[in-house]
C-alpha cells in the first residue's frame, strides 16, 4: 500500500500538473478503473481514451476500495505495483489513486474533465445527464476485449483445482465432436454458430459442454458451463445433486462476463436450450429472443423453461430448424428494395444482418442518430461521426460519417452538407494521422452500389501498413451464402 505521506505528495503534484494543463487550454480527459491484472482490454481502453483528449488522467482504485467492492481476495496486484505499472507504460499524463472514503463522483467533481470516458455499464442514462452538468461530455466506449480480470482469476483457480482430474480437456473436446455430429455442423454455417462451437471447448463439463453468447456494445461475448472443482471427485463424476446445485451454467457465466448490465435487450445464442432457472434470470434481464442449437424437450426442466418463455413473451428459436425452413421456403427472397431502411443482400456477416433486420422490423432506421447502438464521436450541423463496427478487411481506422437527418438520395445533399463533409474529412485526417486513405461514398440502387443501409453515409478509411483495404462497389440480389433472415420480407405475406 502506498504510504499516506507519499499519497499526499502525489495528489499535490497532480493538482499542480492539472492546473498547468488548464492554463495551456488542453482538453482534459478522465478514465477510471481498478486495473487489477492489467490486460489487453485495459490497454486498448486507455489508448482509445487518450485519443479523445490532450491530457489524460487515469484514476486507479486503492486496495481498500477494491476490497470493499470485490471482496477480501482482491486485488491480486497491490496498488503500488499497479500504479508503477501504469506509470511505466507511459500511456497517461497523470495517474491518481482513489481512496475508499472518497465521496461519490468526488474525483470527477474535483477534476471537472472535458471528457469523462466510461463503458456503458458504469452509469445509467440519468447518471450521464447529471455528469454532463459537471463534465464537458461523457464518452461511452465499448469493451475493448472479451477478457475480464474476474474471469481470468476464476480460470486460474479452476485450472489449478482441475489438475486432480485427468484428461478433462480431452474429454470436453470429444464431447464437442459428438455434438457437432448430432447437429450436422458444417464450416459454412452462419455466425455465431462457429464461434459458439469454438468456445464450447472452454467448458469444464465433459458430459454436456454448453456455450452461450450475445452481441453487446459492438462486441461478441461468450460464456460456458463451469465445473466447481472444489467439490469432491465423487460428486463431480457421479453428477450428484450437490454438483448440479453448484455448477455454473453457461448463461450465468456469460452474464458475469458482461458485468453490471441491468437490461440486456439483445438476443442470446446458446448451444443448449436454457434450463428454467437460467430462463428466469434471462427474463429478469429483459432478453426477448433465445436462439438455440439443441434441446431436451422430454425433460421437465425444458418443459418448465419453454412455459416460462411463452408466458413472458420470450421468442425461442431453434437455429438450425429456422435456417432450414427459410432455405426451403424462400430460395428467392423477393424484392429486397421493399425494405425502407436496409438492403439485406449486401450484408457481410450474420450479426450485421440481424441488427439491420431487427431495427427494420421495429420501423427504425439503423443509422438514425436516435437509434444507432454505438458511440457517436462527434456531431456537426449536418453529419455525425461514428466508428464502423463492421470494418472492412485490411483497415486500421474506418469512420462512418452519416447524415443527421433522413437523407436517402444524392439529390438531397446540399452545398452546405458537402462543405461540412469536407471539414470533417480534413479534421479526422489530421486527428488520426491519416496521411493516405480513401473517402468512400455509395449512391443510388443498393444492388449496384453495395450499400447495406440506405441513409446517406460516407466511409473514411485508413488502411493498415502494407495492406489493401477492401471497399466493395457493386451489390447482390440474393443473400451471401451462409446468411439467413430472422425476419420475414416486408413485401411477402406471413
PDB file of N, CA and C in Angstrom, residues 21-106:
ATOM      1  N   UNK A  21      -2.126  22.236 -17.108  1.00  0.00           N
ATOM      2  CA  UNK A  21      -2.807  21.789 -18.334  1.00  0.00           C
ATOM      3  C   UNK A  21      -3.996  22.679 -18.650  1.00  0.00           C
ATOM      4  N   UNK A  22      -4.711  23.105 -17.597  1.00  0.00           N
ATOM      5  CA  UNK A  22      -5.849  24.007 -17.796  1.00  0.00           C
ATOM      6  C   UNK A  22      -5.382  25.358 -18.357  1.00  0.00           C
ATOM      7  N   UNK A  23      -4.282  25.889 -17.781  1.00  0.00           N
ATOM      8  CA  UNK A  23      -3.768  27.177 -18.269  1.00  0.00           C
ATOM      9  C   UNK A  23      -3.364  27.084 -19.737  1.00  0.00           C
ATOM     10  N   UNK A  24      -2.867  25.928 -20.124  1.00  0.00           N
ATOM     11  CA  UNK A  24      -2.437  25.719 -21.513  1.00  0.00           C
ATOM     12  C   UNK A  24      -3.604  25.355 -22.419  1.00  0.00           C
ATOM     13  N   UNK A  25      -4.834  25.372 -21.858  1.00  0.00           N
ATOM     14  CA  UNK A  25      -6.074  25.123 -22.592  1.00  0.00           C
ATOM     15  C   UNK A  25      -6.090  23.747 -23.255  1.00  0.00           C
ATOM     16  N   UNK A  26      -5.536  22.790 -22.545  1.00  0.00           N
ATOM     17  CA  UNK A  26      -5.575  21.420 -23.047  1.00  0.00           C
ATOM     18  C   UNK A  26      -6.923  20.786 -22.720  1.00  0.00           C
ATOM     19  N   UNK A  27      -7.349  19.849 -23.567  1.00  0.00           N
ATOM     20  CA  UNK A  27      -8.576  19.095 -23.318  1.00  0.00           C
ATOM     21  C   UNK A  27      -8.263  18.015 -22.280  1.00  0.00           C
ATOM     22  N   UNK A  28      -8.952  18.079 -21.145  1.00  0.00           N
ATOM     23  CA  UNK A  28      -8.683  17.165 -20.040  1.00  0.00           C
ATOM     24  C   UNK A  28      -9.603  15.950 -20.140  1.00  0.00           C
ATOM     25  N   UNK A  29      -9.022  14.759 -20.085  1.00  0.00           N
ATOM     26  CA  UNK A  29      -9.797  13.522 -20.100  1.00  0.00           C
ATOM     27  C   UNK A  29      -9.584  12.746 -18.813  1.00  0.00           C
ATOM     28  N   UNK A  30     -10.621  12.036 -18.363  1.00  0.00           N
ATOM     29  CA  UNK A  30     -10.523  11.225 -17.146  1.00  0.00           C
ATOM     30  C   UNK A  30     -11.092   9.833 -17.424  1.00  0.00           C
ATOM     31  N   UNK A  31     -10.311   8.799 -17.066  1.00  0.00           N
ATOM     32  CA  UNK A  31     -10.778   7.418 -17.177  1.00  0.00           C
ATOM     33  C   UNK A  31     -10.471   6.721 -15.856  1.00  0.00           C
ATOM     34  N   UNK A  32     -11.424   5.884 -15.360  1.00  0.00           N
ATOM     35  CA  UNK A  32     -11.299   5.311 -14.032  1.00  0.00           C
ATOM     36  C   UNK A  32     -11.423   3.792 -14.066  1.00  0.00           C
ATOM     37  N   UNK A  33     -10.763   3.111 -13.111  1.00  0.00           N
ATOM     38  CA  UNK A  33     -10.864   1.664 -13.041  1.00  0.00           C
ATOM     39  C   UNK A  33      -9.995   1.095 -11.931  1.00  0.00           C
ATOM     40  N   UNK A  34     -10.073  -0.222 -11.761  1.00  0.00           N
ATOM     41  CA  UNK A  34      -9.228  -0.902 -10.776  1.00  0.00           C
ATOM     42  C   UNK A  34      -7.882  -1.270 -11.381  1.00  0.00           C
ATOM     43  N   UNK A  35      -7.895  -1.715 -12.670  1.00  0.00           N
ATOM     44  CA  UNK A  35      -6.690  -2.093 -13.403  1.00  0.00           C
ATOM     45  C   UNK A  35      -5.945  -3.232 -12.708  1.00  0.00           C
ATOM     46  N   UNK A  36      -6.708  -4.150 -12.115  1.00  0.00           N
ATOM     47  CA  UNK A  36      -6.103  -5.322 -11.475  1.00  0.00           C
ATOM     48  C   UNK A  36      -5.822  -6.379 -12.546  1.00  0.00           C
ATOM     49  N   UNK A  37      -4.689  -7.065 -12.473  1.00  0.00           N
ATOM     50  CA  UNK A  37      -4.249  -7.986 -13.528  1.00  0.00           C
ATOM     51  C   UNK A  37      -4.404  -7.317 -14.897  1.00  0.00           C
ATOM     52  N   UNK A  38      -3.690  -6.238 -15.088  1.00  0.00           N
ATOM     53  CA  UNK A  38      -3.783  -5.404 -16.288  1.00  0.00           C
ATOM     54  C   UNK A  38      -3.690  -6.270 -17.545  1.00  0.00           C
ATOM     55  N   UNK A  39      -4.687  -6.150 -18.458  1.00  0.00           N
ATOM     56  CA  UNK A  39      -4.706  -6.987 -19.656  1.00  0.00           C
ATOM     57  C   UNK A  39      -4.926  -6.136 -20.908  1.00  0.00           C
ATOM     58  N   UNK A  40      -4.996  -6.796 -22.075  1.00  0.00           N
ATOM     59  CA  UNK A  40      -5.041  -6.100 -23.360  1.00  0.00           C
ATOM     60  C   UNK A  40      -6.270  -5.203 -23.478  1.00  0.00           C
ATOM     61  N   UNK A  41      -7.404  -5.628 -22.882  1.00  0.00           N
ATOM     62  CA  UNK A  41      -8.599  -4.781 -22.918  1.00  0.00           C
ATOM     63  C   UNK A  41      -8.385  -3.470 -22.182  1.00  0.00           C
ATOM     64  N   UNK A  42      -7.695  -3.538 -21.022  1.00  0.00           N
ATOM     65  CA  UNK A  42      -7.367  -2.314 -20.279  1.00  0.00           C
ATOM     66  C   UNK A  42      -6.521  -1.369 -21.144  1.00  0.00           C
ATOM     67  N   UNK A  43      -5.482  -1.927 -21.776  1.00  0.00           N
ATOM     68  CA  UNK A  43      -4.566  -1.103 -22.567  1.00  0.00           C
ATOM     69  C   UNK A  43      -5.299  -0.448 -23.728  1.00  0.00           C
ATOM     70  N   UNK A  44      -6.090  -1.217 -24.457  1.00  0.00           N
ATOM     71  CA  UNK A  44      -6.832  -0.647 -25.593  1.00  0.00           C
ATOM     72  C   UNK A  44      -7.789   0.444 -25.124  1.00  0.00           C
ATOM     73  N   UNK A  45      -8.432   0.206 -23.993  1.00  0.00           N
ATOM     74  CA  UNK A  45      -9.413   1.154 -23.445  1.00  0.00           C
ATOM     75  C   UNK A  45      -8.747   2.495 -23.123  1.00  0.00           C
ATOM     76  N   UNK A  46      -7.590   2.439 -22.454  1.00  0.00           N
ATOM     77  CA  UNK A  46      -6.888   3.677 -22.105  1.00  0.00           C
ATOM     78  C   UNK A  46      -6.367   4.379 -23.358  1.00  0.00           C
ATOM     79  N   UNK A  47      -5.860   3.604 -24.325  1.00  0.00           N
ATOM     80  CA  UNK A  47      -5.351   4.206 -25.563  1.00  0.00           C
ATOM     81  C   UNK A  47      -6.485   4.872 -26.351  1.00  0.00           C
ATOM     82  N   UNK A  48      -7.685   4.259 -26.340  1.00  0.00           N
ATOM     83  CA  UNK A  48      -8.827   4.890 -27.002  1.00  0.00           C
ATOM     84  C   UNK A  48      -9.218   6.178 -26.275  1.00  0.00           C
ATOM     85  N   UNK A  49      -9.168   6.143 -24.944  1.00  0.00           N
ATOM     86  CA  UNK A  49      -9.485   7.341 -24.155  1.00  0.00           C
ATOM     87  C   UNK A  49      -8.493   8.463 -24.460  1.00  0.00           C
ATOM     88  N   UNK A  50      -7.241   8.079 -24.649  1.00  0.00           N
ATOM     89  CA  UNK A  50      -6.192   9.083 -24.906  1.00  0.00           C
ATOM     90  C   UNK A  50      -6.437   9.841 -26.209  1.00  0.00           C
ATOM     91  N   UNK A  51      -7.067   9.172 -27.176  1.00  0.00           N
ATOM     92  CA  UNK A  51      -7.350   9.816 -28.459  1.00  0.00           C
ATOM     93  C   UNK A  51      -8.370  10.946 -28.320  1.00  0.00           C
ATOM     94  N   UNK A  52      -9.132  10.935 -27.228  1.00  0.00           N
ATOM     95  CA  UNK A  52     -10.227  11.892 -27.065  1.00  0.00           C
ATOM     96  C   UNK A  52      -9.815  13.162 -26.330  1.00  0.00           C
ATOM     97  N   UNK A  53      -8.553  13.266 -25.933  1.00  0.00           N
ATOM     98  CA  UNK A  53      -8.137  14.433 -25.146  1.00  0.00           C
ATOM     99  C   UNK A  53      -6.658  14.734 -25.370  1.00  0.00           C
ATOM    100  N   UNK A  54      -6.214  15.888 -24.817  1.00  0.00           N
ATOM    101  CA  UNK A  54      -4.792  16.264 -24.874  1.00  0.00           C
ATOM    102  C   UNK A  54      -4.058  15.837 -23.612  1.00  0.00           C
ATOM    103  N   UNK A  55      -4.811  15.760 -22.508  1.00  0.00           N
ATOM    104  CA  UNK A  55      -4.207  15.466 -21.206  1.00  0.00           C
ATOM    105  C   UNK A  55      -5.081  14.414 -20.527  1.00  0.00           C
ATOM    106  N   UNK A  56      -4.560  13.194 -20.408  1.00  0.00           N
ATOM    107  CA  UNK A  56      -5.358  12.089 -19.867  1.00  0.00           C
ATOM    108  C   UNK A  56      -4.976  11.766 -18.430  1.00  0.00           C
ATOM    109  N   UNK A  57      -5.995  11.696 -17.575  1.00  0.00           N
ATOM    110  CA  UNK A  57      -5.824  11.279 -16.179  1.00  0.00           C
ATOM    111  C   UNK A  57      -6.390   9.865 -16.034  1.00  0.00           C
ATOM    112  N   UNK A  58      -5.574   8.953 -15.540  1.00  0.00           N
ATOM    113  CA  UNK A  58      -6.029   7.597 -15.235  1.00  0.00           C
ATOM    114  C   UNK A  58      -6.199   7.488 -13.724  1.00  0.00           C
ATOM    115  N   UNK A  59      -7.445   7.267 -13.275  1.00  0.00           N
ATOM    116  CA  UNK A  59      -7.725   7.107 -11.852  1.00  0.00           C
ATOM    117  C   UNK A  59      -7.736   5.619 -11.512  1.00  0.00           C
ATOM    118  N   UNK A  60      -7.077   5.263 -10.419  1.00  0.00           N
ATOM    119  CA  UNK A  60      -6.892   3.860 -10.037  1.00  0.00           C
ATOM    120  C   UNK A  60      -7.430   3.650  -8.621  1.00  0.00           C
ATOM    121  N   UNK A  61      -8.302   2.651  -8.446  1.00  0.00           N
ATOM    122  CA  UNK A  61      -8.864   2.367  -7.129  1.00  0.00           C
ATOM    123  C   UNK A  61      -7.785   1.836  -6.182  1.00  0.00           C
ATOM    124  N   UNK A  62      -7.832   2.284  -4.938  1.00  0.00           N
ATOM    125  CA  UNK A  62      -6.888   1.793  -3.928  1.00  0.00           C
ATOM    126  C   UNK A  62      -7.224   0.350  -3.556  1.00  0.00           C
ATOM    127  N   UNK A  63      -6.300  -0.308  -2.863  1.00  0.00           N
ATOM    128  CA  UNK A  63      -6.536  -1.685  -2.411  1.00  0.00           C
ATOM    129  C   UNK A  63      -7.799  -1.759  -1.556  1.00  0.00           C
ATOM    130  N   UNK A  64      -7.938  -0.815  -0.623  1.00  0.00           N
ATOM    131  CA  UNK A  64      -9.095  -0.840   0.284  1.00  0.00           C
ATOM    132  C   UNK A  64     -10.409  -0.666  -0.476  1.00  0.00           C
ATOM    133  N   UNK A  65     -10.402   0.212  -1.448  1.00  0.00           N
ATOM    134  CA  UNK A  65     -11.612   0.473  -2.235  1.00  0.00           C
ATOM    135  C   UNK A  65     -12.023  -0.777  -3.016  1.00  0.00           C
ATOM    136  N   UNK A  66     -11.050  -1.477  -3.577  1.00  0.00           N
ATOM    137  CA  UNK A  66     -11.347  -2.701  -4.335  1.00  0.00           C
ATOM    138  C   UNK A  66     -11.848  -3.793  -3.403  1.00  0.00           C
ATOM    139  N   UNK A  67     -11.195  -3.937  -2.241  1.00  0.00           N
ATOM    140  CA  UNK A  67     -11.618  -4.973  -1.283  1.00  0.00           C
ATOM    141  C   UNK A  67     -13.056  -4.760  -0.837  1.00  0.00           C
ATOM    142  N   UNK A  68     -13.414  -3.512  -0.630  1.00  0.00           N
ATOM    143  CA  UNK A  68     -14.776  -3.203  -0.176  1.00  0.00           C
ATOM    144  C   UNK A  68     -15.804  -3.603  -1.229  1.00  0.00           C
ATOM    145  N   UNK A  69     -15.438  -3.466  -2.514  1.00  0.00           N
ATOM    146  CA  UNK A  69     -16.378  -3.739  -3.588  1.00  0.00           C
ATOM    147  C   UNK A  69     -16.335  -5.192  -4.073  1.00  0.00           C
ATOM    148  N   UNK A  70     -15.135  -5.813  -4.069  1.00  0.00           N
ATOM    149  CA  UNK A  70     -14.986  -7.130  -4.704  1.00  0.00           C
ATOM    150  C   UNK A  70     -14.594  -8.247  -3.743  1.00  0.00           C
ATOM    151  N   UNK A  71     -14.425  -7.939  -2.464  1.00  0.00           N
ATOM    152  CA  UNK A  71     -14.138  -8.990  -1.502  1.00  0.00           C
ATOM    153  C   UNK A  71     -12.678  -9.053  -1.088  1.00  0.00           C
ATOM    154  N   UNK A  72     -12.420  -9.860  -0.060  1.00  0.00           N
ATOM    155  CA  UNK A  72     -11.099  -9.910   0.560  1.00  0.00           C
ATOM    156  C   UNK A  72     -10.014 -10.527  -0.319  1.00  0.00           C
ATOM    157  N   UNK A  73     -10.411 -11.286  -1.351  1.00  0.00           N
ATOM    158  CA  UNK A  73      -9.401 -11.910  -2.219  1.00  0.00           C
ATOM    159  C   UNK A  73      -8.848 -10.942  -3.263  1.00  0.00           C
ATOM    160  N   UNK A  74      -9.385  -9.753  -3.350  1.00  0.00           N
ATOM    161  CA  UNK A  74      -8.940  -8.775  -4.345  1.00  0.00           C
ATOM    162  C   UNK A  74      -8.365  -7.547  -3.646  1.00  0.00           C
ATOM    163  N   UNK A  75      -7.474  -6.787  -4.286  1.00  0.00           N
ATOM    164  CA  UNK A  75      -6.949  -7.059  -5.618  1.00  0.00           C
ATOM    165  C   UNK A  75      -5.861  -8.137  -5.612  1.00  0.00           C
ATOM    166  N   UNK A  76      -5.566  -8.647  -6.779  1.00  0.00           N
ATOM    167  CA  UNK A  76      -4.460  -9.596  -6.926  1.00  0.00           C
ATOM    168  C   UNK A  76      -3.129  -8.846  -6.912  1.00  0.00           C
ATOM    169  N   UNK A  77      -3.098  -7.711  -7.595  1.00  0.00           N
ATOM    170  CA  UNK A  77      -1.889  -6.891  -7.681  1.00  0.00           C
ATOM    171  C   UNK A  77      -2.048  -5.684  -6.754  1.00  0.00           C
ATOM    172  N   UNK A  78      -1.134  -5.468  -5.795  1.00  0.00           N
ATOM    173  CA  UNK A  78      -1.265  -4.338  -4.860  1.00  0.00           C
ATOM    174  C   UNK A  78      -1.139  -2.989  -5.565  1.00  0.00           C
ATOM    175  N   UNK A  79      -1.682  -1.961  -4.906  1.00  0.00           N
ATOM    176  CA  UNK A  79      -1.816  -0.656  -5.561  1.00  0.00           C
ATOM    177  C   UNK A  79      -0.491  -0.034  -5.982  1.00  0.00           C
ATOM    178  N   UNK A  80       0.575  -0.220  -5.162  1.00  0.00           N
ATOM    179  CA  UNK A  80       1.841   0.403  -5.556  1.00  0.00           C
ATOM    180  C   UNK A  80       2.382  -0.185  -6.851  1.00  0.00           C
ATOM    181  N   UNK A  81       2.161  -1.501  -7.059  1.00  0.00           N
ATOM    182  CA  UNK A  81       2.619  -2.137  -8.299  1.00  0.00           C
ATOM    183  C   UNK A  81       1.734  -1.727  -9.474  1.00  0.00           C
ATOM    184  N   UNK A  82       0.411  -1.651  -9.248  1.00  0.00           N
ATOM    185  CA  UNK A  82      -0.486  -1.211 -10.318  1.00  0.00           C
ATOM    186  C   UNK A  82      -0.167   0.224 -10.731  1.00  0.00           C
ATOM    187  N   UNK A  83       0.090   1.063  -9.731  1.00  0.00           N
ATOM    188  CA  UNK A  83       0.416   2.466 -10.005  1.00  0.00           C
ATOM    189  C   UNK A  83       1.700   2.568 -10.836  1.00  0.00           C
ATOM    190  N   UNK A  84       2.735   1.867 -10.404  1.00  0.00           N
ATOM    191  CA  UNK A  84       4.026   1.929 -11.105  1.00  0.00           C
ATOM    192  C   UNK A  84       3.904   1.361 -12.512  1.00  0.00           C
ATOM    193  N   UNK A  85       3.123   0.289 -12.664  1.00  0.00           N
ATOM    194  CA  UNK A  85       2.947  -0.347 -13.967  1.00  0.00           C
ATOM    195  C   UNK A  85       2.358   0.635 -14.977  1.00  0.00           C
ATOM    196  N   UNK A  86       1.266   1.319 -14.569  1.00  0.00           N
ATOM    197  CA  UNK A  86       0.622   2.269 -15.485  1.00  0.00           C
ATOM    198  C   UNK A  86       1.546   3.439 -15.793  1.00  0.00           C
ATOM    199  N   UNK A  87       2.286   3.903 -14.778  1.00  0.00           N
ATOM    200  CA  UNK A  87       3.240   4.997 -14.997  1.00  0.00           C
ATOM    201  C   UNK A  87       4.305   4.599 -16.012  1.00  0.00           C
ATOM    202  N   UNK A  88       4.852   3.383 -15.868  1.00  0.00           N
ATOM    203  CA  UNK A  88       5.928   2.922 -16.747  1.00  0.00           C
ATOM    204  C   UNK A  88       5.441   2.701 -18.186  1.00  0.00           C
ATOM    205  N   UNK A  89       4.155   2.406 -18.346  1.00  0.00           N
ATOM    206  CA  UNK A  89       3.616   2.233 -19.698  1.00  0.00           C
ATOM    207  C   UNK A  89       3.579   3.553 -20.469  1.00  0.00           C
ATOM    208  N   UNK A  90       3.603   4.666 -19.729  1.00  0.00           N
ATOM    209  CA  UNK A  90       3.612   5.995 -20.342  1.00  0.00           C
ATOM    210  C   UNK A  90       2.387   6.212 -21.247  1.00  0.00           C
ATOM    211  N   UNK A  91       1.235   5.805 -20.758  1.00  0.00           N
ATOM    212  CA  UNK A  91       0.001   5.950 -21.536  1.00  0.00           C
ATOM    213  C   UNK A  91      -0.921   7.019 -20.953  1.00  0.00           C
ATOM    214  N   UNK A  92      -0.481   7.666 -19.869  1.00  0.00           N
ATOM    215  CA  UNK A  92      -1.305   8.701 -19.233  1.00  0.00           C
ATOM    216  C   UNK A  92      -0.417   9.857 -18.800  1.00  0.00           C
ATOM    217  N   UNK A  93      -1.004  11.043 -18.738  1.00  0.00           N
ATOM    218  CA  UNK A  93      -0.268  12.205 -18.248  1.00  0.00           C
ATOM    219  C   UNK A  93      -0.211  12.229 -16.732  1.00  0.00           C
ATOM    220  N   UNK A  94      -1.273  11.703 -16.085  1.00  0.00           N
ATOM    221  CA  UNK A  94      -1.306  11.630 -14.623  1.00  0.00           C
ATOM    222  C   UNK A  94      -1.991  10.340 -14.202  1.00  0.00           C
ATOM    223  N   UNK A  95      -1.518   9.748 -13.103  1.00  0.00           N
ATOM    224  CA  UNK A  95      -2.160   8.583 -12.508  1.00  0.00           C
ATOM    225  C   UNK A  95      -2.536   8.962 -11.074  1.00  0.00           C
ATOM    226  N   UNK A  96      -3.813   8.764 -10.716  1.00  0.00           N
ATOM    227  CA  UNK A  96      -4.327   9.190  -9.423  1.00  0.00           C
ATOM    228  C   UNK A  96      -4.923   7.987  -8.697  1.00  0.00           C
ATOM    229  N   UNK A  97      -4.669   7.890  -7.380  1.00  0.00           N
ATOM    230  CA  UNK A  97      -5.233   6.804  -6.574  1.00  0.00           C
ATOM    231  C   UNK A  97      -6.518   7.287  -5.909  1.00  0.00           C
ATOM    232  N   UNK A  98      -7.601   6.510  -6.065  1.00  0.00           N
ATOM    233  CA  UNK A  98      -8.887   6.839  -5.445  1.00  0.00           C
ATOM    234  C   UNK A  98      -9.019   6.069  -4.136  1.00  0.00           C
ATOM    235  N   UNK A  99      -9.231   6.776  -3.046  1.00  0.00           N
ATOM    236  CA  UNK A  99      -9.306   6.157  -1.723  1.00  0.00           C
ATOM    237  C   UNK A  99     -10.707   5.640  -1.418  1.00  0.00           C
ATOM    238  N   UNK A 100     -10.782   4.743  -0.438  1.00  0.00           N
ATOM    239  CA  UNK A 100     -12.037   4.082  -0.095  1.00  0.00           C
ATOM    240  C   UNK A 100     -13.087   5.061   0.419  1.00  0.00           C
ATOM    241  N   UNK A 101     -12.656   6.125   1.094  1.00  0.00           N
ATOM    242  CA  UNK A 101     -13.608   7.068   1.681  1.00  0.00           C
ATOM    243  C   UNK A 101     -13.933   8.247   0.757  1.00  0.00           C
ATOM    244  N   UNK A 102     -13.475   8.178  -0.476  1.00  0.00           N
ATOM    245  CA  UNK A 102     -13.759   9.267  -1.406  1.00  0.00           C
ATOM    246  C   UNK A 102     -15.253   9.308  -1.706  1.00  0.00           C
ATOM    247  N   UNK A 103     -15.898  10.480  -1.635  1.00  0.00           N
ATOM    248  CA  UNK A 103     -17.341  10.559  -1.898  1.00  0.00           C
ATOM    249  C   UNK A 103     -17.668  10.220  -3.350  1.00  0.00           C
ATOM    250  N   UNK A 104     -18.922   9.869  -3.589  1.00  0.00           N
ATOM    251  CA  UNK A 104     -19.358   9.523  -4.942  1.00  0.00           C
ATOM    252  C   UNK A 104     -19.061  10.663  -5.902  1.00  0.00           C
ATOM    253  N   UNK A 105     -18.395  10.318  -6.996  1.00  0.00           N
ATOM    254  CA  UNK A 105     -18.023  11.261  -8.048  1.00  0.00           C
ATOM    255  C   UNK A 105     -17.104  12.367  -7.543  1.00  0.00           C
ATOM    256  N   UNK A 106     -16.423  12.089  -6.421  1.00  0.00           N
ATOM    257  CA  UNK A 106     -15.563  13.110  -5.822  1.00  0.00           C
ATOM    258  C   UNK A 106     -14.458  13.569  -6.753  1.00  0.00           C
TER     259      UNK A 106
END
